[in-house]
Amino acid sequence: MENIDLISLIDGFLLSGEQSVVDYKKENYRLGDNPKKTEIIKDIIAMANSLNSDIDFRYIIVGYDEVEKKVVSFESEDQSNFQQYINCNVSPGIHFEYLEIEVKLGKVGVFIIRGSNFNNQPFLLQKELKFGVKHNLQSKGTGFIRVGTTSEIINKIHLDSIYEKKYN
């Protein structure tokens, strides 16, 4: 996907609101000692496990306040840090890109989860991790899935749908 096409696509998403294949985050994911750093794992897994088979890409746009409908400043991060963190905690590995681009409203960060991943579903935690400010513990083998505009823990019905799509 060329940058011009991506910029037009992201501009369109910013006007249309959150969707099953688009998620907005006001702040960029922060790694290091941040207690909420596992949120990126949940969000990337959920998008990669989404059952929208007719759409080749999923997007997480950071630096956008959906309530105020405006771009906000955010901390930059290198893609390799995100990729390494995801690959150390998710199995199988998820291939994605992270770009920071200038759109009509300003600079945003964009995670692009590519369709080439979807044949490898389901994506699951490969070790026990704590999530959120309450540090809810999620076991190895737990997965997440994007349903509509929310992410939830993957269940048997979701897994049945993934395997049916994968093997039929």
XYZ file of C-alpha atoms in Angstrom, residues 23-165:
143
model
C -9.427 1.007 16.593
C -8.391 4.403 17.984
C -6.041 5.090 20.860
C -5.528 8.573 22.217
C -2.068 7.690 23.523
C 0.591 5.536 21.948
C 1.418 2.267 23.659
C 4.339 2.694 26.012
C 6.641 -0.181 26.709
C 9.348 -0.324 29.400
C 8.097 -0.099 33.003
C 4.578 0.972 32.029
C 2.033 -1.209 33.919
C -0.400 -0.954 30.958
C 2.120 -2.050 28.319
C 0.329 -5.366 27.806
C -2.616 -3.500 26.236
C -0.802 -3.534 22.888
C -0.703 -7.338 23.043
C -4.435 -7.554 23.682
C -5.278 -5.084 20.905
C -2.969 -6.572 18.265
C -4.116 -10.144 19.048
C -7.776 -9.079 18.938
C -7.370 -7.431 15.533
C -5.365 -10.348 14.116
C -8.018 -12.822 15.327
C -10.926 -10.788 13.918
C -13.257 -12.827 11.721
C -13.793 -10.137 9.067
C -12.491 -12.328 6.263
C -13.486 -9.908 3.490
C -11.050 -7.206 4.666
C -7.301 -7.685 4.194
C -6.034 -5.197 6.781
C -6.780 -4.118 10.340
C -5.695 -0.750 11.751
C -4.983 0.709 15.152
C -4.574 4.471 14.972
C -2.799 6.184 17.864
C -2.743 9.883 18.635
C -6.422 10.457 17.856
C -9.061 11.561 20.368
C -12.255 10.017 19.046
C -14.481 11.996 21.450
C -12.973 15.383 20.545
C -12.460 14.329 16.900
C -8.916 15.648 16.833
C -5.327 14.519 16.597
C -3.377 14.786 19.850
C 0.344 14.616 20.429
C 1.775 11.227 21.346
C 5.123 9.672 22.134
C 6.951 8.157 19.178
C 8.182 4.580 19.367
C 10.232 2.406 17.075
C 8.435 -0.460 15.288
C 11.175 -2.916 16.209
C 10.426 -2.423 19.925
C 6.745 -3.194 19.364
C 7.518 -6.176 17.115
C 9.956 -7.686 19.592
C 7.532 -7.255 22.488
C 4.655 -8.874 20.575
C 6.791 -11.760 19.281
C 8.048 -12.559 22.795
C 4.497 -12.865 24.110
C 2.282 -14.115 21.268
C 2.201 -17.380 19.353
C 2.315 -17.656 16.450
C 4.076 -14.362 15.738
C 2.003 -11.560 14.245
C 3.412 -9.529 11.389
C 2.466 -5.870 11.422
C 3.817 -2.470 10.513
C 3.936 0.642 12.646
C 4.173 3.951 10.804
C 3.915 7.546 11.906
C 2.291 9.568 9.134
C 1.028 13.071 8.537
C -2.678 13.204 7.663
C -4.999 16.207 7.200
C -5.610 16.557 10.942
C -1.952 16.090 11.961
C 0.514 13.325 12.778
C -0.809 9.913 13.865
C 0.711 6.493 14.481
C -0.762 3.578 12.554
C -0.442 -0.133 13.276
C -1.284 -2.143 10.159
C -2.044 -5.811 10.745
C -1.835 -7.539 7.372
C -4.114 -10.216 5.968
C -1.204 -12.619 5.521
C -1.523 -13.279 9.268
C -5.077 -14.524 9.153
C -4.220 -18.044 7.965
C -2.300 -18.497 11.226
C -5.237 -17.815 13.546
C -5.790 -18.199 16.442
C -3.139 -15.979 18.020
C -2.701 -16.693 21.722
C -0.556 -15.654 24.655
C 2.533 -17.808 24.943
C 2.950 -16.992 28.642
C 0.971 -15.725 31.602
C 0.594 -11.909 31.621
C -1.071 -9.201 33.716
C -3.406 -6.800 31.922
C -4.747 -3.360 32.785
C -4.427 -1.203 35.855
C -6.025 -3.940 37.984
C -3.358 -6.370 36.729
C -5.877 -9.035 35.727
C -3.899 -12.206 35.161
C -4.419 -13.961 31.822
C -3.124 -17.496 31.384
C -0.878 -18.871 28.691
C -3.110 -19.877 25.771
C -5.581 -17.019 26.272
C -6.583 -15.142 23.145
C -8.555 -12.031 22.312
C -10.822 -11.212 19.388
C -12.256 -8.040 17.904
C -16.061 -8.210 17.850
C -17.680 -5.092 16.428
C -15.864 -2.186 18.060
C -14.742 -4.033 21.199
C -12.143 -6.633 22.107
C -13.051 -9.627 24.226
C -11.491 -12.832 25.450
C -11.757 -15.512 22.795
C -14.210 -18.321 23.585
C -15.119 -21.709 22.137
C -17.639 -20.266 19.690
C -14.976 -17.883 18.321
C -12.460 -20.726 18.073
C -14.988 -22.925 16.260
C -15.564 -20.103 13.743
C -11.808 -19.591 13.253
C -11.193 -23.297 12.647
C -14.221 -23.637 10.369
C -12.983 -20.731 8.235
